[in-house]
Every structure is written in C-alpha cells, then in structure tokens.
XYZ file of C-alpha atoms in Angstrom:
577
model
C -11.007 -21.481 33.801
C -7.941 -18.837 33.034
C -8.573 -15.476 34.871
C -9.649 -12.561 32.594
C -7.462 -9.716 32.444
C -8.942 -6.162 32.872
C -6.898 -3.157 31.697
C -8.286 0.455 31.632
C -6.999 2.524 29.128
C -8.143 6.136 27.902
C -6.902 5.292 24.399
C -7.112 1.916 23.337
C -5.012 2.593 20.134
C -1.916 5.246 19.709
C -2.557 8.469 18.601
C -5.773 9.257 20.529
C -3.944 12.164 22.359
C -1.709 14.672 20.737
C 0.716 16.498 23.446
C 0.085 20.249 23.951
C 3.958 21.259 22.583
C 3.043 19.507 19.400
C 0.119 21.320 19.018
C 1.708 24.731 19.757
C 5.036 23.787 17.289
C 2.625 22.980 14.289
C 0.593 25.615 14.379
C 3.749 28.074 15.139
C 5.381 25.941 12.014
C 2.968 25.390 8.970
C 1.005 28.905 8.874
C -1.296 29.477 5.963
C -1.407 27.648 2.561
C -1.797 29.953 -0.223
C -0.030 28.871 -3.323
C -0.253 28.491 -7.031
C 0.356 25.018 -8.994
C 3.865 25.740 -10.783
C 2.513 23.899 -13.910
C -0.049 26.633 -14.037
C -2.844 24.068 -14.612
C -6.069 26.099 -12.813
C -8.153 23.639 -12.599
C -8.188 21.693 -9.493
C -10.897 19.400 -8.375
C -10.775 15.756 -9.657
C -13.556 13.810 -10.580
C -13.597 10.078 -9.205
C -16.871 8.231 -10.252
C -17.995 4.929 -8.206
C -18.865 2.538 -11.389
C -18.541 -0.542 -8.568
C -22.042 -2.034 -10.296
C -21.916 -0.421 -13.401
C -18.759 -2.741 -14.314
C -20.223 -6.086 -12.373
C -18.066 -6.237 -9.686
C -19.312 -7.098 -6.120
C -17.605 -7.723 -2.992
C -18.116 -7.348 0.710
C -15.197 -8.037 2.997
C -15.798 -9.847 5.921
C -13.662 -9.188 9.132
C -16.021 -10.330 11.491
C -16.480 -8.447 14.025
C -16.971 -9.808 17.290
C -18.019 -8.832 20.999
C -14.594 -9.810 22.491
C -13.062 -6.625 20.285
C -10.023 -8.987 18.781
C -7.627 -6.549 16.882
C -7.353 -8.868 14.034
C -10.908 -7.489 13.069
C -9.925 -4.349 13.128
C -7.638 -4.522 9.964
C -10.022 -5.293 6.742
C -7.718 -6.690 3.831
C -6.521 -5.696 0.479
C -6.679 -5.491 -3.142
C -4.140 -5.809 -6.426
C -4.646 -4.790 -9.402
C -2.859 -6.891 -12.104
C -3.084 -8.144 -15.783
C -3.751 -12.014 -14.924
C -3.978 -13.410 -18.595
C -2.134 -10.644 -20.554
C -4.607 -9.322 -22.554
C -3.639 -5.350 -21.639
C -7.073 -5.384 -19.204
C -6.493 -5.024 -16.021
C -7.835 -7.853 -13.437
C -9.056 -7.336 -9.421
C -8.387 -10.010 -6.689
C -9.691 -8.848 -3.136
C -8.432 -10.587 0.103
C -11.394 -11.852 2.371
C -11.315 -12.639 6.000
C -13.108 -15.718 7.596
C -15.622 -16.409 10.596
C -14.367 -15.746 14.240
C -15.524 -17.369 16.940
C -17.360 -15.171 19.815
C -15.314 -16.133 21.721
C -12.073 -17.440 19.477
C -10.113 -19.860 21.717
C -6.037 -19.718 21.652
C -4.429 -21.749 19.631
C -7.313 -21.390 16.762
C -6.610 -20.781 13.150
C -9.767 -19.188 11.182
C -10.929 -20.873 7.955
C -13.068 -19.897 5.660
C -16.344 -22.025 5.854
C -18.279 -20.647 2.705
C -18.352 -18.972 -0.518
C -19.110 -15.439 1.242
C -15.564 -15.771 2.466
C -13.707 -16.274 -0.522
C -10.875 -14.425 -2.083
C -12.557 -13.091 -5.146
C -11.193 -12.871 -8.798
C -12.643 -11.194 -11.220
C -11.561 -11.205 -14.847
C -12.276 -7.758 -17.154
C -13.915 -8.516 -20.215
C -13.216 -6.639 -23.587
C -16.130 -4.563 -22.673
C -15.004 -3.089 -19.647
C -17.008 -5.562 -17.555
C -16.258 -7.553 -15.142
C -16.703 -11.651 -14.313
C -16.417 -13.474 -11.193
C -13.721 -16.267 -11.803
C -12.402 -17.398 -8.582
C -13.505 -21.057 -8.839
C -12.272 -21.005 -12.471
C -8.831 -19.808 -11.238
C -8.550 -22.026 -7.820
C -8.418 -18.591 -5.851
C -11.053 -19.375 -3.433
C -8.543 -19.302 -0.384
C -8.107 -20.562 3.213
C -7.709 -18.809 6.030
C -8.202 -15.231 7.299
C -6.727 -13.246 4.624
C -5.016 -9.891 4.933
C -2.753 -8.537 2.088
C -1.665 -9.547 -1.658
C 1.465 -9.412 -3.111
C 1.747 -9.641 -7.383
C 5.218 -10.531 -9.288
C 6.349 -12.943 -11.977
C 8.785 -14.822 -9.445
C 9.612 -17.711 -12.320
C 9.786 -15.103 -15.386
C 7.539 -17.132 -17.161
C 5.379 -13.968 -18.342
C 3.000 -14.470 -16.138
C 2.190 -12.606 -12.541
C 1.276 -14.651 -9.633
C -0.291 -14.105 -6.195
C 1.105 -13.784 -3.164
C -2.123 -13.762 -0.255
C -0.997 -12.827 3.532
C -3.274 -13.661 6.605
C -3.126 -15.040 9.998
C -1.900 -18.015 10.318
C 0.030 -18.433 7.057
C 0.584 -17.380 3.772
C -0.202 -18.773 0.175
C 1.590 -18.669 -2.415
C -0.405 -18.889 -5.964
C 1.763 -19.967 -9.527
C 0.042 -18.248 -12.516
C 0.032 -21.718 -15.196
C -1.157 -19.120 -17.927
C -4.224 -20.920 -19.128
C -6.747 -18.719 -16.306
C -5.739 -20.833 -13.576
C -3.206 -21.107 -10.349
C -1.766 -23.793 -8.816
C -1.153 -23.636 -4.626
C 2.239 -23.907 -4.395
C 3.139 -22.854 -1.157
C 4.341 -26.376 0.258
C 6.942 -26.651 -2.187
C 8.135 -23.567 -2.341
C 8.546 -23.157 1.284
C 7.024 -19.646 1.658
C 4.028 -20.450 4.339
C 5.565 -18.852 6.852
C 3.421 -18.791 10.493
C 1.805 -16.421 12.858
C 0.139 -13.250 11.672
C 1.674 -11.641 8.338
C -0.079 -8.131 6.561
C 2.072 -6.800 3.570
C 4.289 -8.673 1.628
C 6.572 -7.124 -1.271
C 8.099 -8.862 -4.770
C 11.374 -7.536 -5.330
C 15.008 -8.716 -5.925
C 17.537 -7.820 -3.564
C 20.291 -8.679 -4.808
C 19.663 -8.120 -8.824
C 20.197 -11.732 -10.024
C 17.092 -11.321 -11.749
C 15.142 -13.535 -9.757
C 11.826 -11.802 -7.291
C 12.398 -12.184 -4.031
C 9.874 -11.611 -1.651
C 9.385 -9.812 2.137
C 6.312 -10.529 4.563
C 5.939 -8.500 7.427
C 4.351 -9.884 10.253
C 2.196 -7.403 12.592
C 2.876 -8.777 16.260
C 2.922 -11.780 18.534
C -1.061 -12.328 19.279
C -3.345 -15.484 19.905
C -7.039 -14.244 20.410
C -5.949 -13.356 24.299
C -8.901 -12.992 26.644
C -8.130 -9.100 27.641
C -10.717 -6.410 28.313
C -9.641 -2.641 27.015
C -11.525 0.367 27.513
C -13.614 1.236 30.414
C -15.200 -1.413 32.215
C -19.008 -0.235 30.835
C -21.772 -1.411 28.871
C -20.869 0.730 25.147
C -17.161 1.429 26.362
C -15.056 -1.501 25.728
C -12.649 -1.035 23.047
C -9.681 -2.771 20.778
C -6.252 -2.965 22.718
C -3.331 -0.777 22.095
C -0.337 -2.880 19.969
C 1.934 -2.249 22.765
C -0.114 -4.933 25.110
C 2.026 -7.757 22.395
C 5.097 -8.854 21.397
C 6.538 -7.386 17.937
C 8.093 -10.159 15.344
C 10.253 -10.104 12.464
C 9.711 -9.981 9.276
C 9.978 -12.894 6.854
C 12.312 -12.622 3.877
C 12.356 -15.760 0.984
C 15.218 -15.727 -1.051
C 14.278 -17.165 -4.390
C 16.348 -19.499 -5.316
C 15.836 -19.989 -9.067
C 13.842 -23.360 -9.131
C 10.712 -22.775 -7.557
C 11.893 -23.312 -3.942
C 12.479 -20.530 -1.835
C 14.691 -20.029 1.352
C 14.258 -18.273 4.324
C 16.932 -15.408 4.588
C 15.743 -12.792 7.486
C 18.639 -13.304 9.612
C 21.194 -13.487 7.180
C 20.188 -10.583 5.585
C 20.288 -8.304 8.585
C 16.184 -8.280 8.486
C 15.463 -9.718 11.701
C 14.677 -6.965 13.862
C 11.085 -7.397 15.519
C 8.677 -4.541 14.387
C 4.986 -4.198 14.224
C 4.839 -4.209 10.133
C 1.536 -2.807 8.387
C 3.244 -1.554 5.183
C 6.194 -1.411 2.858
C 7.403 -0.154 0.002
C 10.923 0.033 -2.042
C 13.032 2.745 -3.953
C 16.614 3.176 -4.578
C 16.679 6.438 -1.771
C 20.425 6.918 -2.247
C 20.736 5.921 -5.831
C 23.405 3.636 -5.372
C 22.122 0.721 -7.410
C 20.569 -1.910 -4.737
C 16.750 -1.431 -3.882
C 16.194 -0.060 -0.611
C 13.097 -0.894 1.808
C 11.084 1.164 3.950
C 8.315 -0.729 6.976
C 5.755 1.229 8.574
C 5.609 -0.115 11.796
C 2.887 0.539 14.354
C 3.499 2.775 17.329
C 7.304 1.907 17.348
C 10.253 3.131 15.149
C 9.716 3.085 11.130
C 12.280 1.125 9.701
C 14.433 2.115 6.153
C 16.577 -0.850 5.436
C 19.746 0.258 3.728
C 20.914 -2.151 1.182
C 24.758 -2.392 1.200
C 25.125 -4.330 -1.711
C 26.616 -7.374 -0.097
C 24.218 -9.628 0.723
C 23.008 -7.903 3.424
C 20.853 -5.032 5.009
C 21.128 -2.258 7.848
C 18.376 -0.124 9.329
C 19.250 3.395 8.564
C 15.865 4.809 10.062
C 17.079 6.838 12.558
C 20.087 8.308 10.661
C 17.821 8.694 7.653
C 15.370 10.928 9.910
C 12.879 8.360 9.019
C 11.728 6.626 12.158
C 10.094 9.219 13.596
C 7.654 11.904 13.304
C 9.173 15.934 13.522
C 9.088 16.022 16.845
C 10.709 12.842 17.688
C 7.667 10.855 18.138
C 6.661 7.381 16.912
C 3.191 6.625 15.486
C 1.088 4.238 14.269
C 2.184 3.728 10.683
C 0.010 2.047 8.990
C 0.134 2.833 4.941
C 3.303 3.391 3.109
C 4.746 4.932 -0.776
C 8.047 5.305 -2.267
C 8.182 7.459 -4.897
C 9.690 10.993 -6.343
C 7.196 13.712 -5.705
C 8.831 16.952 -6.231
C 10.654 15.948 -9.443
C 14.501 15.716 -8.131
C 15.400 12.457 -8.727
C 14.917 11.723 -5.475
C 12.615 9.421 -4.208
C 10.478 10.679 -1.074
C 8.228 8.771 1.189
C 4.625 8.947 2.964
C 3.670 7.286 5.508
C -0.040 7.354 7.222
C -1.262 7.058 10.769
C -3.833 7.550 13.176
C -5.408 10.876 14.040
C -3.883 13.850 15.862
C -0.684 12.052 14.526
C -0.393 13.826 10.704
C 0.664 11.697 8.282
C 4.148 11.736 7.504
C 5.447 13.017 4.298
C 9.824 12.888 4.282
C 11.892 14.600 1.539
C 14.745 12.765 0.447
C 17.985 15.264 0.715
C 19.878 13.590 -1.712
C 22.428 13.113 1.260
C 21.049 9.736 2.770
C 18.559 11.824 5.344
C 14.900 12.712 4.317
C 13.537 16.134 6.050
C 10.039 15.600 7.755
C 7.793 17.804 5.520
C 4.684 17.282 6.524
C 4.554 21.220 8.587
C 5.520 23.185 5.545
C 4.149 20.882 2.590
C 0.551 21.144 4.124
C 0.392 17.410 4.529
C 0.244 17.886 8.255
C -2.291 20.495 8.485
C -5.253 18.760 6.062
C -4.628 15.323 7.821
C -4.290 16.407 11.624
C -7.688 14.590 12.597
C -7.871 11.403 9.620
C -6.956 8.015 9.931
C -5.254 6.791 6.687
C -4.285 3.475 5.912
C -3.765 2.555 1.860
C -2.115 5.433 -0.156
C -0.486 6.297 -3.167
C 1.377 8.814 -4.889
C -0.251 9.140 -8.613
C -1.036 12.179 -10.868
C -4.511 12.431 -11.187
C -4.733 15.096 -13.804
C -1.596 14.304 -16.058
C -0.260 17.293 -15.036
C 3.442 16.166 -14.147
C 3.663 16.215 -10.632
C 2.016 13.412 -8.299
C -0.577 13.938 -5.871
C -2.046 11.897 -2.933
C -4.907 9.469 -2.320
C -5.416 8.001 0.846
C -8.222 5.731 2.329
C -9.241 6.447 5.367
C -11.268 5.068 8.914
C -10.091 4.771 12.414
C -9.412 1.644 13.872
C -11.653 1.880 16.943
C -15.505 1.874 16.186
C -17.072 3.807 19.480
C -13.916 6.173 19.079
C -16.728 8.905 18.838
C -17.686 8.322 22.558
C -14.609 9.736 23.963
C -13.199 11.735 21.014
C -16.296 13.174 19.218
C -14.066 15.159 17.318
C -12.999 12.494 15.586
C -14.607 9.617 13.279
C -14.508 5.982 12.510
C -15.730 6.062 9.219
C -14.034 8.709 6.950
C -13.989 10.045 3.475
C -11.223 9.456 1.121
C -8.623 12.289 0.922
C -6.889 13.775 -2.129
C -4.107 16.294 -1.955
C -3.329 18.090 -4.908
C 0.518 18.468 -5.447
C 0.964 22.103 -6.218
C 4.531 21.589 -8.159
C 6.131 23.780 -5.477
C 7.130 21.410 -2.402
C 3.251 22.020 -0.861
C -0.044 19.850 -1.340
C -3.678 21.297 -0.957
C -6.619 18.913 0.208
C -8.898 19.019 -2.761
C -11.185 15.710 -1.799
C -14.732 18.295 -1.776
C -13.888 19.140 -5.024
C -13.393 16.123 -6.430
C -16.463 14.238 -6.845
C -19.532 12.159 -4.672
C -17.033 9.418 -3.460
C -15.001 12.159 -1.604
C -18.332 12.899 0.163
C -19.172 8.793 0.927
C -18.088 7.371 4.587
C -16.073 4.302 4.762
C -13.965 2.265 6.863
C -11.275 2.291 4.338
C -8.448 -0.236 4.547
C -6.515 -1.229 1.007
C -5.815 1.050 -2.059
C -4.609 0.029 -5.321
C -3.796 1.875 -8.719
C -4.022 1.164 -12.277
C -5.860 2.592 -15.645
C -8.109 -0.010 -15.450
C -10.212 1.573 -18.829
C -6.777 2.265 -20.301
C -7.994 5.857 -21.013
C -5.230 7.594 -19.778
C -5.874 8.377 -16.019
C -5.194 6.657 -13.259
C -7.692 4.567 -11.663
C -8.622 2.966 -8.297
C -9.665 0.144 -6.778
C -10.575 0.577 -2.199
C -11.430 -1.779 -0.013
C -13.142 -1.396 3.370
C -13.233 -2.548 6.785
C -16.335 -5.417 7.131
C -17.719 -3.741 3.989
C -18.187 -3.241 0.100
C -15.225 -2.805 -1.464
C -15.273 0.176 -4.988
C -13.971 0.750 -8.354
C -13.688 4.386 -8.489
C -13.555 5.473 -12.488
C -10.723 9.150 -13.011
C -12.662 10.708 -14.834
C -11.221 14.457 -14.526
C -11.509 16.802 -17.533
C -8.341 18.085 -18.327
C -6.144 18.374 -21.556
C -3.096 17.060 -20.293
C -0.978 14.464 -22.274
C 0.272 11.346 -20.506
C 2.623 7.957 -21.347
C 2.579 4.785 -19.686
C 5.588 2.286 -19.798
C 5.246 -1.592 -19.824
C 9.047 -2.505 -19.156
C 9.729 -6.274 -19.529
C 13.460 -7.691 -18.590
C 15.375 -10.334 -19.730
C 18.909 -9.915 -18.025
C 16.515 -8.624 -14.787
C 13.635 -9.959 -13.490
C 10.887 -9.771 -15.841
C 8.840 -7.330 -14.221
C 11.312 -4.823 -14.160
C 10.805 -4.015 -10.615
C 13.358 -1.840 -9.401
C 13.893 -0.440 -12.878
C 14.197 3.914 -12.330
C 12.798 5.593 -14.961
C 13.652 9.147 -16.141
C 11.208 10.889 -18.232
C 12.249 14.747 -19.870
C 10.206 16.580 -21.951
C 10.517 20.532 -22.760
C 8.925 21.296 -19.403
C 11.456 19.312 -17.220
C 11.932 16.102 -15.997
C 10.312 13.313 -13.726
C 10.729 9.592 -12.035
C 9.748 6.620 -11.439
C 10.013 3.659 -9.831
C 8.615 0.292 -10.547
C 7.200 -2.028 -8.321
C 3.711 -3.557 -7.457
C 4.326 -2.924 -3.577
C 3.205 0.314 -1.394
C -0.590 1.327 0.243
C -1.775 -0.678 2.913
C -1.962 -5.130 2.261
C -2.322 -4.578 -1.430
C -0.809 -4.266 -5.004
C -1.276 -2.094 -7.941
C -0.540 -1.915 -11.676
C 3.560 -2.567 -12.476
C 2.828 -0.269 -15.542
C 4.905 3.080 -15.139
C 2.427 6.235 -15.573
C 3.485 9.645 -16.522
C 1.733 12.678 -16.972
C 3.303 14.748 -19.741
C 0.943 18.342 -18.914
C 0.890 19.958 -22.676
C 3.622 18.753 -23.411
C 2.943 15.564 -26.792
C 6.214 14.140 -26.455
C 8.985 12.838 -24.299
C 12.336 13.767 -25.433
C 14.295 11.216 -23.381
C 13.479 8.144 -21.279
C 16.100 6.544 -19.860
C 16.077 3.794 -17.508
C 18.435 2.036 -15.339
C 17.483 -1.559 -15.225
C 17.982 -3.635 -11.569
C 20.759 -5.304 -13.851
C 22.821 -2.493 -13.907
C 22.018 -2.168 -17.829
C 21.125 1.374 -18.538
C 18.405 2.429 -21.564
C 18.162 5.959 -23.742
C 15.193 6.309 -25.683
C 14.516 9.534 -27.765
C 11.638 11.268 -29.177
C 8.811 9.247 -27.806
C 5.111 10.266 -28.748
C 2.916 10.633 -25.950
C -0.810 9.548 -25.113
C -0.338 5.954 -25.365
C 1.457 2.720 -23.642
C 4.918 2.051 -24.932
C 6.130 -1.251 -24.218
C 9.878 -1.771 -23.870
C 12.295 -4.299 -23.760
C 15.499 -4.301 -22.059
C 18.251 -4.615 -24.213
C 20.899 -6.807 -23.278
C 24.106 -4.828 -22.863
C-alpha cells in the first residue's frame, strides 16, 4: 500500500494572499474612476436575459466532484458557438466531463459511462429553438472532456470540432449532411496526457488551419492531502505540487493527416496552459500567440515568419503582472480595445490577483493597464476564467464579460472575504483608455451565483447584439439573450477565403465610419476551453454606414470596400489578387 502524502498549505491555489506593497502601490496608483464614455452614449447598464428554457436547451456539466479533491474537477469545460449546417443559425456544442472514481487509481483514464455524460449538440431551428442532436451528429464523446476548438481545417465549407480532455483529444470532420466522422486516428491529432484549450489557426499562411493544444500539467490522480489536516478543511492542491508540459502543435499537412511540429517550431517550452488566443500584436503579417499559463510566466509567442516561433513574454511586458508577479492565468482575449490598431490583451486570474488588461505600444511591448484602466480595481477580489472583449451596446468601443467562480469550494472558511460561486462581470469600456463595472446594472443574470468556467460569443437571434452562451463548474450551463435598448447601428462580416484558409482566421479588419475607426481580428479561439462565432461584429454608434473596410487577408492579399450600409451581415469574399 503506497504511503499517503500530507502537505499543509494556507492556500491551496495561487492568489489566496496578496503582498502588503501590492496593496499599498494599487491603491497609491489607480485613485478614483470618474469618467464620461467618449461616444457620449449615457446610457449604461446592459440587459442580458437567461432564455436557457425558453429556447429548449438543457445541460448540466458534470465534473464530478469527489472526496479525494482531484484538481481535474476543479476545471468544468467549455462551449462553441458555431454555424454547423450553414443555415446563418447559430449551433451550441458543450464539453461534458465523465465519472471519477472515489478514489481514481493512477494510471486511469475516465470514460463516459452514460448519456448524462455526453457532449451535447444542439441544432437551432428556424424558430429560434433549439434540438438536441448529438446522437444524430455522432458527438456523444469519450472521455473527460475539457475544451472545444471550431475551424474548417479541409476548406470544404464546413466547420469541424476539435474536443480537448484528459487523456486525449478528438478530432471531429464536419461530412455536411448533420453528421461527423471521428477522425482522430488518421489524422494523428490524439495527442496524450491532460490538454484544456486548443486554437485553429495557420501559422504559416499556406491557407491550411493548423491547430495548438495546450496541455495544463503533468498529473495522474496522485494520492496527496492539501489543506489542513481537519474534518471541512481539506482542499485542491496548488499547480506548483506538478510538473508543467508543452504544448502540442499539428501542422496540417493538406491531406487530412496532421504532423506534430512543437519542437520545430520553437513551441516546446513546458507551461501550465489554461487559455490562448491569437492577433497579429506587431502587425508584421504572421499571427502571433499568447498562453495564459497558471501561476508561472504568460507566454506571447512571436512569430518570425520562418517557420518558427520565440517567446517574447518577458520583453513584451507580458508575462507578468505590474509588479513583476506571476498569477494564475486562467482566461485569455486578443483583440483592439481602444481603437489604435493595436491589438491589446486580457488575461484573468484568481482573486487578490486583478485581472490583467496590457496595452499594446505599437513598439512590440504592451503596458500593464489594469491600475489606471479600472480593470484592477472592480476585479481585485473575482475569480474569472472565460472572457471576451465584445460591444454590448453597438456603441464602437468593446467592453468586457467575464465568468467567474473560484477554484476552491470551502475557500470561504479561511478567506470569507472571498467567494466560490460568483456573478458574471461586465465592464463598460468608456472610449477613453478606462472601463467601469456595470454588471448591477445590467440585468438578473448579473445578480445569479455560479461557478462559471467557459464563455462563448455570437448573435445567436441574429438581431444585432452580441450574445452568450456560459458554462459552469458541475452545473447548468445558460444562453443569456443581449437584449439592451439602445439605438446604435452595427455590421457583422462573414469573410470566406479562397487563396487563405476558408475561415479567414487571421484576416484584420479595419472598419471607418465618420466617427473614426476600429479592428478586428478573426478567429474562433480566446475565453477559457471554448469557441465563439468566426463572424466579425462591429458596432457602428449613430453612425448608418461604413465608409471603408479594408482587410488584410492571412494571404497577404489586401481588400478596400467603400460605402457599406450598416445594420446587417455582409458576406465577403476574398478576391484573388
């Protein structure tokens, strides 16, 4: 019989404890936060409604919690957002877990053993309602499942799935008839050990999806007590008890097959990967990665354009926190917030940790913002995990939505200033470098307690306002309806490439009107294990038209279009010269 470890620890997870020179810089640094939204928009609460029932959807994750306190069931999985069929409805898939064992042995891989473990699929009718269709499809699953991935990787027109977990990875063909096809043997893309977020994009622009897994750490249900030694007391161990492991990185190789590429491509470094995202930060034409890692360094993988990639994190002012600390990132976005050209990142943690909010400088460094934008201040004590940026109210400039729960469920007993199950949190971007927590305004699901976990976006109703779709830890996952009053305009883009890959992911998008000018960039990836809507979204505040949009394809191929009339989707195709 193996001997059982004991280890006493005060905080079982990072982030539990906030040093006393933090404290006293912060409060010295961010001051009060008094200002007026530049596009001079007054109203400010949002309106989210939960219409989880109302549109037929029903699912309850199941992470399985267990007396041994394994950290795998601490995580909860994700969701994506996608247009399965191609009907311009958007389509949910939710990752489930499976049974553990109390206790789970080494060596054991979880599988599901029923129906209430299932991925879920479920197809939106013309109606706005939704079906259950994961037998239909083949999506039912094996495994413990963590975090989806959605890209066309054959540029057939259609998206497939991508499904992370412990224990290997599936990889799902779309045959375009409502079904997929398992094609992970023959691809090569199972990978081992315990992978979270995966990402679809192609790295070196030969128009083909590639695709990156991060794996979390080294860890085989060990047989370790954490937390104090008392009935109540015992808690989930800290990351830093295990090994961190690279990432996995499939080069697609144009024929369905797939090769490994990590090493060669300068992405072998072990981390402790939770989430990733991708933007062009230094506009030089290759697609750029950033990996939230957990309670180590962040990385920002620099692509040279050569075949091969360099961590830049540190020089980029990226890998840690404003006072030179690591944290435990968990949730991760890549887009252009203050309207520069520039695209900016956010990053969330644990509590008494702020989530991270960097500026790009145009230079190749980012300046930690999170004092002086307010970010810092309204998410001192929260626990975020899936987040996105995303204008809410059409107004031009994107705000913030994170999910949010602690990891560790008695964290109340020694921290009862803290909470496991939070609220979701949505920061208002004010259009002047400085964000305003607005979640009390902003309907009855601000006010609901969850464990949140995953976070994706999309217009699901195609009404013109961004959408939601959360998941939760060992819990119901929602379909939370924007319904905000406001008289903004908006314009959403459905690129398709021909010379790139077909998704257009990586594609930069600038949109002008007579009020100035904004970007974007595509991609499904970001938030925490999930996937959102490729569709670009702009709001376009009063203004009814956009007078340019040009876009810079992954090809290289660059687009002007002129004069385009707001308030609908515009689908375009990429030219090809």
């Amino acid at each position: 019989m193996r001997r059982r470890k004991f280890l006493k620890t005060t905080a079982a997870i990072s982030g539990l404890f906030c040093l006393p020179r933090e404290m006293k810089a912060f409060a010295a640094t961010v001051g009060p936060q008094s200002a007026a939204p530049a596009s001079g928009n007054a109203m400010a609460g949002a309106k989210f409604v939960d219409v989880t029932a109302a549109r037929g959807v029903s699912f309850l994750g199941k992470a399985s919690h267990t007396s041994q306190k394994y950290l795998l069931e601490t995580m909860g999985s994700g969701v994506a957002l996608f247009d399965y069929d191609n009907d311009g409805r958007l389509d949910i898939f939710f990752v489930n877990g499976a049974p553990l064992g109390d206790p789970t042995h080494p060596g054991t891989i979880p599988q599901k053993t029923g129906p209430e473990y299932w991925n879920r699929l479920f197809h939106q009718r013309a109606d706005g309602t939704f079906e259950d269709v994961t037998e239909k499809a083949g999506l039912q699953g094996i495994g413990y499942g963590m975090g989806v991935a959605v890209g066309d990787y054959d540029n057939d027109g259609f998206q497939d799935l991508y499904v992370t977990g412990y224990g290997g990875n599936r990889l799902y063909h779309n045959n375009g008839d409502g079904t997929f096809t398992d094609v992970t043997e023959s691809s090569g893309t199972g990978g081992d050990g315990w992978s979270t977020s995966a990402i679809w994009v192609d790295l070196d622009n030969d128009g083909l999806l590639d695709l990156v897994v991060l794996r979390y750490l080294k860890w085989d249900f060990p047989d370790i007590w954490c937390g104090e030694h008392r009935e109540g007391y015992r808690s989930y161990c800290h990351p830093d008890l295990f090994p961190a492991i690279s990432p996995l990185v499939f080069h697609n190789e144009g024929n369905g097959r797939f090769t490994e590429v990590s090493a060669k491509l300068g992405l072998a470094q072990p981390g402790k990967g939770l989430g990733i995202s991708a933007a062009d930060y230094d506009q030089d034409g290759h697609i750029d990665l950033f990996i939230a890692n957990d309670s180590m360094t962040e990385f920002l993988y620099h692509n040279k354009g050569d075949g091969t990639m360099e961590d830049a994190g540190l020089l980029a002012e990226v890998a840690v926190d404003g006072m030179g600390n690591t944290y435990a990132g968990m949730g991760t976005d890549f887009q252009d917030y203050d309207n520069d050209g520039r695209p900016d990142l956010i990053v969330t943690n644990l509590a008494n940790q702020k989530y991270a909010l960097y500026q790009n400088n145009g230079d190749g460094t980012f300046t930690y913002a999170s004092y002086l934008s307010g970010v810092g201040g309204a998410t001192l004590l929260h626990s975020g995990w899936g987040v996105r940026f995303l204008d809410y109210d059409n107004d031009g400039w994107k705000d913030i939505l994170v999910t949010q729960g602690h990891v560790i469920d008695n964290v109340e007993l020694t921290f009862p200033q803290l909470r496991y199950k939070e609220s979701m949190m949505l920061l208002r971007n004010l259009g002047n470098g400085k964000f305003e927590d607005i979640s009390s305004q902003s309907g009855d699901v601000f006010h609901q307690l969850w464990v949140g976990r995953g976070l994706a976006r999309g217009d699901f109703d195609n009404d013109g306002r961004l959408d939601v779709v959360v998941t939760t830890n060992d819990g119901p996952a929602y379909l939370l309806r924007n319904e905000t009053e406001t008289g903004n305009h908006w314009i959403r883009l459905y690129l398709v490439g021909h010379k790139s890959n077909r998704d257009a992911i990586g594609a930069v998008i600038k949109l002008t009107t007579a009020a100035g000018s904004q970007w974007w960039t595509v991609t499904t990836a970001g938030s925490y294990c999930s996937s959102s809507d490729k569709r670009a979204h702009f709001g376009l505040g009063g203004e009814t038209v956009a007078e340019t949009i040009e876009i810079r394809w992954p090809s290289g191929i660059r687009q002007t279009l002129r004069n385009v009339t707001g308030d609908r989707e515009v689908r375009i195709e990429e030219p090809s010269a």
